[in-house]
PDB file of N, CA and C in Angstrom:
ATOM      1  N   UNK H  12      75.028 167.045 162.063  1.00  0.00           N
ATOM      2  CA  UNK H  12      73.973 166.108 161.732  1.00  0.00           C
ATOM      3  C   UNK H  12      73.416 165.573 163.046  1.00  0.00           C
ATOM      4  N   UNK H  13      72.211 166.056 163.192  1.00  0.00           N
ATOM      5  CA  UNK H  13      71.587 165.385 164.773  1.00  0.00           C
ATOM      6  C   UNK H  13      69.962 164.866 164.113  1.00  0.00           C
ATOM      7  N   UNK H  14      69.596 165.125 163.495  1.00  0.00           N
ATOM      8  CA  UNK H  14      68.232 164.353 163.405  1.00  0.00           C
ATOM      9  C   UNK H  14      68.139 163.647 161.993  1.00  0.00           C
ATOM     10  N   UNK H  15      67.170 162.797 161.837  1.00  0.00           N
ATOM     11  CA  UNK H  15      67.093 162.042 160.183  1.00  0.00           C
ATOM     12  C   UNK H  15      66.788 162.678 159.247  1.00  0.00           C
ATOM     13  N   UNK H  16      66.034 164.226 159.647  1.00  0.00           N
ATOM     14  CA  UNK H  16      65.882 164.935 158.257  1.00  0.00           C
ATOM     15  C   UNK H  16      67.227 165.555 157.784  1.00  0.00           C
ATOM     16  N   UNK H  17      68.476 165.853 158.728  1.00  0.00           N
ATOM     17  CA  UNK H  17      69.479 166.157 158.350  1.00  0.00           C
ATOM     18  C   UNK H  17      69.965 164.926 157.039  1.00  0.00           C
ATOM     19  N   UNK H  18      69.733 163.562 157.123  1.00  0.00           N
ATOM     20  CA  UNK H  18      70.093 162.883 156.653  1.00  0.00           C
ATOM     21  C   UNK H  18      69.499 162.646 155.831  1.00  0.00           C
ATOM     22  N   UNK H  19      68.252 162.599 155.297  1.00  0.00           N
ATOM     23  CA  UNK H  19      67.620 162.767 154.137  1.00  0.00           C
ATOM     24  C   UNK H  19      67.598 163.846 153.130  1.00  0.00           C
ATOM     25  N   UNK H  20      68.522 164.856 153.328  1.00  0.00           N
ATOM     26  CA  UNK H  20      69.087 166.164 153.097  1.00  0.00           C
ATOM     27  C   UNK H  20      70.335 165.569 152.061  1.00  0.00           C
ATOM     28  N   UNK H  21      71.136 165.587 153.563  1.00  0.00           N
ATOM     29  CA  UNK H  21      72.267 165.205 153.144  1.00  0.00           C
ATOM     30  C   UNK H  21      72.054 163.954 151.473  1.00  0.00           C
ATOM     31  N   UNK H  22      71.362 163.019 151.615  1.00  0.00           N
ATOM     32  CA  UNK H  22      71.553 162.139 150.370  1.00  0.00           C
ATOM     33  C   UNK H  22      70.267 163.331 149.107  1.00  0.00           C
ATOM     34  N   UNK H  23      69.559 163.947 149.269  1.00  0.00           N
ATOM     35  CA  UNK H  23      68.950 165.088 148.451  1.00  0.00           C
ATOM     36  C   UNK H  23      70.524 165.350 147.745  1.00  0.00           C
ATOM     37  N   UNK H  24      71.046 165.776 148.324  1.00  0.00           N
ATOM     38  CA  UNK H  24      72.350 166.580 147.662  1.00  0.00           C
ATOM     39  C   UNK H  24      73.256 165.695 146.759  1.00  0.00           C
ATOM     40  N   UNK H  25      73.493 164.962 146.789  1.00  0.00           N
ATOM     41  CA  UNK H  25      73.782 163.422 145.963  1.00  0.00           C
ATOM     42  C   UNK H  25      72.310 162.729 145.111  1.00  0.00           C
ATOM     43  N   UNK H  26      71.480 163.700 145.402  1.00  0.00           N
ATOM     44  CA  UNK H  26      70.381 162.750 144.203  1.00  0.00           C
ATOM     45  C   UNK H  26      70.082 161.609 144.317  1.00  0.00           C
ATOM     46  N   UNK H  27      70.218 161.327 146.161  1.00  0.00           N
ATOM     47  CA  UNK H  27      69.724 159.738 146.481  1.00  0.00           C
ATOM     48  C   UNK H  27      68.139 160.347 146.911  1.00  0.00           C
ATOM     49  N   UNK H  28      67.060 159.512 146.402  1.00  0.00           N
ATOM     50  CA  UNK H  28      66.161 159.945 147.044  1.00  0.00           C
ATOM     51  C   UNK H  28      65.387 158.125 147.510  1.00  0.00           C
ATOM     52  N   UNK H  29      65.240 158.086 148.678  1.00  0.00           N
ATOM     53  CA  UNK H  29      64.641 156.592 149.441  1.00  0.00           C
ATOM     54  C   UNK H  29      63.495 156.865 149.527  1.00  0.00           C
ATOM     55  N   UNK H  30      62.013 156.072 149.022  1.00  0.00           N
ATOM     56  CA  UNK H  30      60.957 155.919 149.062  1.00  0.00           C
ATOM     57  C   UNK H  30      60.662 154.569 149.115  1.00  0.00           C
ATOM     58  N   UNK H  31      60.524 153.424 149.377  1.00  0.00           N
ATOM     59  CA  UNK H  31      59.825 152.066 149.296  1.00  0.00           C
ATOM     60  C   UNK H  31      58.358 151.725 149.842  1.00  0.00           C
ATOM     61  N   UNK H  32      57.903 152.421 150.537  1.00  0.00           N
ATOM     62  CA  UNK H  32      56.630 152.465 151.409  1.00  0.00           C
ATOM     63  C   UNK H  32      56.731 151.633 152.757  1.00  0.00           C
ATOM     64  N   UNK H  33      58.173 151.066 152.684  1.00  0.00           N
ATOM     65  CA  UNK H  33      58.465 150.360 153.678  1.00  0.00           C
ATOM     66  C   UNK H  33      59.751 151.141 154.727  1.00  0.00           C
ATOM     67  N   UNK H  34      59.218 151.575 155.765  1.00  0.00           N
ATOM     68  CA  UNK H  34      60.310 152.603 156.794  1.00  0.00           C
ATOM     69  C   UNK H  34      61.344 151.955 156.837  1.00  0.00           C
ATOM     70  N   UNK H  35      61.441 150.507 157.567  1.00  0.00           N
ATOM     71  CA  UNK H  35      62.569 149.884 157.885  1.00  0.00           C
ATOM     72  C   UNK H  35      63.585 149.686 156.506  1.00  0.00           C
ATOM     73  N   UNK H  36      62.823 148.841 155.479  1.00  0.00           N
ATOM     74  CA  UNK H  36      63.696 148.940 154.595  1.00  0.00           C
ATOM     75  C   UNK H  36      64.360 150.327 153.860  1.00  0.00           C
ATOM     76  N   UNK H  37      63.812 151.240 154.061  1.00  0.00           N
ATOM     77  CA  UNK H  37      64.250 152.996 153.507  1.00  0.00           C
ATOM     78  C   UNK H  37      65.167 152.920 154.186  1.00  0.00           C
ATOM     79  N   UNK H  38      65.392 152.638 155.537  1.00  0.00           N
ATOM     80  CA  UNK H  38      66.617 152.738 156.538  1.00  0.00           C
ATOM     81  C   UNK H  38      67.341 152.168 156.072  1.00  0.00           C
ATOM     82  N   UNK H  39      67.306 150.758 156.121  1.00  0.00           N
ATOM     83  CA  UNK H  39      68.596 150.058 155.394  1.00  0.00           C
ATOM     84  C   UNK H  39      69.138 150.511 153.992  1.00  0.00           C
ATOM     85  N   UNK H  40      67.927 151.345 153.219  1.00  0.00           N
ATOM     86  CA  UNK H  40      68.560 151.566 152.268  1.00  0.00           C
ATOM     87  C   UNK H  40      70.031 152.740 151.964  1.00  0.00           C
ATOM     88  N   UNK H  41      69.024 153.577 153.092  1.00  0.00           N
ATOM     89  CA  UNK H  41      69.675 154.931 153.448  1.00  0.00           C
ATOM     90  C   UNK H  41      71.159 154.580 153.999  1.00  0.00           C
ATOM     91  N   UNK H  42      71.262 153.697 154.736  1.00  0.00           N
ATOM     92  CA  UNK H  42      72.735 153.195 155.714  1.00  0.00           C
ATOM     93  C   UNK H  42      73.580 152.789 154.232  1.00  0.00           C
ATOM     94  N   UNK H  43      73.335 152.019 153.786  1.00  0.00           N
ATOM     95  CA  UNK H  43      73.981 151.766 152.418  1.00  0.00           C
ATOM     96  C   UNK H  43      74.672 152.914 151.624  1.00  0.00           C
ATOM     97  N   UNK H  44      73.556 153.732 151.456  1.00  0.00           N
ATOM     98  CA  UNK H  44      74.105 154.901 150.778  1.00  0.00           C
ATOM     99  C   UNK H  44      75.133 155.626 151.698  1.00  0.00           C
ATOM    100  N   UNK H  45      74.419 156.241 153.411  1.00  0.00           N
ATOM    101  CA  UNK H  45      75.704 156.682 153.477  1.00  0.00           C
ATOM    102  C   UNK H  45      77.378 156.318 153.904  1.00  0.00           C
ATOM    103  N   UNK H  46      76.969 154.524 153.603  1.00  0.00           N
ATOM    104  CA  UNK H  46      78.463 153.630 153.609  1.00  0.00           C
ATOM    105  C   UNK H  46      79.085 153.894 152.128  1.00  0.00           C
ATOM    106  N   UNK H  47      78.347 154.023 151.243  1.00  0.00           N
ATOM    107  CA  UNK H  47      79.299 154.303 149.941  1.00  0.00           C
ATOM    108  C   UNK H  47      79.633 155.976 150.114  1.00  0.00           C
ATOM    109  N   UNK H  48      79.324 156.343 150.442  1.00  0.00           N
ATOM    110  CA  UNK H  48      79.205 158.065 150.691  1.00  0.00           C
ATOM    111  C   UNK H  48      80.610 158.050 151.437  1.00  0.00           C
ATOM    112  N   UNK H  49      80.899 157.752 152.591  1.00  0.00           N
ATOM    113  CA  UNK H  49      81.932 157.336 153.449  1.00  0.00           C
ATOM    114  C   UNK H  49      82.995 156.597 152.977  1.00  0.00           C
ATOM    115  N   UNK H  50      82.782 155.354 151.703  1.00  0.00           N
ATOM    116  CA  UNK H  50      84.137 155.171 151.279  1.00  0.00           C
ATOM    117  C   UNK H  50      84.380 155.671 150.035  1.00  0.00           C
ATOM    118  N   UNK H  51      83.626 156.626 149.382  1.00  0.00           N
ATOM    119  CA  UNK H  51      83.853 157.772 148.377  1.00  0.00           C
ATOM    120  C   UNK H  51      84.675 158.420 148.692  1.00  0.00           C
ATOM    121  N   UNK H  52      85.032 159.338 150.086  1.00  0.00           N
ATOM    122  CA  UNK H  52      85.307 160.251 150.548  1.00  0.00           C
ATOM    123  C   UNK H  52      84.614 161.422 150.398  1.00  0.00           C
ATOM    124  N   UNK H  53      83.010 161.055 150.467  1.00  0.00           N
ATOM    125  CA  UNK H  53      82.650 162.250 150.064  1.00  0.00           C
ATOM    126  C   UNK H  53      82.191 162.816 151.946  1.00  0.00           C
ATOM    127  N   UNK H  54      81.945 161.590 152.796  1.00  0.00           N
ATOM    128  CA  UNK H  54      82.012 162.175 154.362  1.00  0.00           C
ATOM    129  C   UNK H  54      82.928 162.052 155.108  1.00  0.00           C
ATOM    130  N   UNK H  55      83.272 162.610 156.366  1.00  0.00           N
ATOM    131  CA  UNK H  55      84.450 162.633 157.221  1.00  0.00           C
ATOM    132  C   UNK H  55      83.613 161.655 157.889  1.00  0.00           C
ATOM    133  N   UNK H  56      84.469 160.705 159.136  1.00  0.00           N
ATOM    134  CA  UNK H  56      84.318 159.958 160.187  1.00  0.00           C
ATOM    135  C   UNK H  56      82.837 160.368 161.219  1.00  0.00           C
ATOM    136  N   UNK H  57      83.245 161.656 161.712  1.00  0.00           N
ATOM    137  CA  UNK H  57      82.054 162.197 162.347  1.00  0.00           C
ATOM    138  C   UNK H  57      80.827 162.135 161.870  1.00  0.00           C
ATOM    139  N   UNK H  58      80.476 162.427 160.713  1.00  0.00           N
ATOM    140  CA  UNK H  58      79.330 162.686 159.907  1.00  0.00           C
ATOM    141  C   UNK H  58      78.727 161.102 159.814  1.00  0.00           C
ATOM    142  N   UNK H  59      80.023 160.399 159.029  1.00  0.00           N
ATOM    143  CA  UNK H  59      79.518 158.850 158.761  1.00  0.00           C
ATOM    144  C   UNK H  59      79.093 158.205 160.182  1.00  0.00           C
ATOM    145  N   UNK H  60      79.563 158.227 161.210  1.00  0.00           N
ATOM    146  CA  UNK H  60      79.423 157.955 162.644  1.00  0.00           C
ATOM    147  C   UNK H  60      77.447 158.172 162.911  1.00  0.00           C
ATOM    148  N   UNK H  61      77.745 159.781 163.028  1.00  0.00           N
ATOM    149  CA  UNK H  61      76.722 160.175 163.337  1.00  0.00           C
ATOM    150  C   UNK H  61      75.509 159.387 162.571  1.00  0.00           C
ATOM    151  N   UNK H  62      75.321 159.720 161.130  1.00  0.00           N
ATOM    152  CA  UNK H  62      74.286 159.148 160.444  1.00  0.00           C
ATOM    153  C   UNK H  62      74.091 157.911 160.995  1.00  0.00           C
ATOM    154  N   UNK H  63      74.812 156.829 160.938  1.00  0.00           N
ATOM    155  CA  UNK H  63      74.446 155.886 160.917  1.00  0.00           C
ATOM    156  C   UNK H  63      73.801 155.370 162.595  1.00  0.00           C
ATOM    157  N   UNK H  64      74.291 156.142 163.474  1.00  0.00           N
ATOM    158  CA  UNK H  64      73.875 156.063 164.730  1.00  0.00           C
ATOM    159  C   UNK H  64      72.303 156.267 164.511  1.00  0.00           C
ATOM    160  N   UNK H  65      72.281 157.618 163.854  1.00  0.00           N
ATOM    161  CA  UNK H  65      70.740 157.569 163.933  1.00  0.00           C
ATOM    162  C   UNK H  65      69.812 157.223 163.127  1.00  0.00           C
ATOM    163  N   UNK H  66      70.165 156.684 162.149  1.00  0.00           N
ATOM    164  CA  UNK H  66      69.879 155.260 161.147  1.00  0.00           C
ATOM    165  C   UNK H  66      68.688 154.236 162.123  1.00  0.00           C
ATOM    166  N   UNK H  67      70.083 153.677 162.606  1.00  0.00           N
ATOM    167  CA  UNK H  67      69.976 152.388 163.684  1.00  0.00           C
ATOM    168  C   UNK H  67      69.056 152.913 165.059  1.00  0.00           C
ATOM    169  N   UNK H  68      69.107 153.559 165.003  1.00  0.00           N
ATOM    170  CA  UNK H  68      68.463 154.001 166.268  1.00  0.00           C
ATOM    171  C   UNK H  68      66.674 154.105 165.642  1.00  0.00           C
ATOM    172  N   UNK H  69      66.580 154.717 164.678  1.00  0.00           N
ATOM    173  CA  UNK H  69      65.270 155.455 164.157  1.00  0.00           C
ATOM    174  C   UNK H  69      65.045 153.991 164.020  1.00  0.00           C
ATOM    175  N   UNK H  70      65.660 152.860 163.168  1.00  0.00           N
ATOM    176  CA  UNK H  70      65.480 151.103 163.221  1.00  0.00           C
ATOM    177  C   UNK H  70      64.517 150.844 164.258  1.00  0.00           C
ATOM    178  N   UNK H  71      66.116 150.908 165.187  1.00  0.00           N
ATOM    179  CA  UNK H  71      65.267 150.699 166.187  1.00  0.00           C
ATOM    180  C   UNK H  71      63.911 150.568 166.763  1.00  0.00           C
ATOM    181  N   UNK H  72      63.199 151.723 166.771  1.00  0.00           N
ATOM    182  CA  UNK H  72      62.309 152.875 167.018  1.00  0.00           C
ATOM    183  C   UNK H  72      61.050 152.079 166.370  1.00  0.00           C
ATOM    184  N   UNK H  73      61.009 151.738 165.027  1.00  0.00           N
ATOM    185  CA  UNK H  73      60.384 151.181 164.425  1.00  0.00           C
ATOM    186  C   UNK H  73      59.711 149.894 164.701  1.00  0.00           C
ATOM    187  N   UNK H  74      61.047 148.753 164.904  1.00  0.00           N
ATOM    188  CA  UNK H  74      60.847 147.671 165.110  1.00  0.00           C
ATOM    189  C   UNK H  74      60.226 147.691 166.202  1.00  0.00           C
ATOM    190  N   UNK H  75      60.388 148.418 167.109  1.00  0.00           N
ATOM    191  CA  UNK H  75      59.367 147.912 168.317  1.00  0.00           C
ATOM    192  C   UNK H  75      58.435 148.498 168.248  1.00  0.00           C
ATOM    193  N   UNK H  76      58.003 149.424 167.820  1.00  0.00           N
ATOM    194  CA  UNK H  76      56.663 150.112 167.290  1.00  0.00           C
ATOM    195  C   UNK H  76      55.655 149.231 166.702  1.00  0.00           C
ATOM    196  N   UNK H  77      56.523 147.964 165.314  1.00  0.00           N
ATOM    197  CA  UNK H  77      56.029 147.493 165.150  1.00  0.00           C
ATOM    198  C   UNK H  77      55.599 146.031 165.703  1.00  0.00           C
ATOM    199  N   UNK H  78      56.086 145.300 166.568  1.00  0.00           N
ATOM    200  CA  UNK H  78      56.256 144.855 167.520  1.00  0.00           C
ATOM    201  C   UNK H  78      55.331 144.485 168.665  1.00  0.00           C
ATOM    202  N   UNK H  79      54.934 145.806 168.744  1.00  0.00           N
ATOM    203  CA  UNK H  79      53.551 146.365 169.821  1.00  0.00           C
ATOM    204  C   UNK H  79      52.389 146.970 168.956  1.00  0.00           C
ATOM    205  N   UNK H  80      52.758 146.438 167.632  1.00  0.00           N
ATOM    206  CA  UNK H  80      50.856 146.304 166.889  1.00  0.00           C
ATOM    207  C   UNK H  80      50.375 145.173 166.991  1.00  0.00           C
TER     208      UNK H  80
END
């Protein structure tokens, strides 16, 4: 898992699908999901790690994007 479409994949396959029209909140929604995903056991450490790194990061990305409108 290295980019966010991996991760919007990944919850496809579980029948999570995130739309709000709002990016930031899709993120938070998405982190949620893959925290229950993670204490399901349906991900290993690495995977849950990874996602959420680039969760927070893509956040990131945003907020100051939006920031500098």
């Amino acid at each position: 898992m290295d980019k966010m479409l991996d991760i919007y994949e990944l919850l496809k396959t579980y029948g999570t699908y995130i739309y709000t029209r709002d990016p930031i909140g899709d993120l938070m929604l998405m982190e949620d999901e893959i925290r229950e995903l993670y204490k399901a056991n349906v991900l290993d450490i690495k995977d849950y790690q990874m996602a959420l790194l680039l969760i927070r990061q893509e956040t990131t990305k945003l907020r100051i994007k939006e920031n500098n409108q």
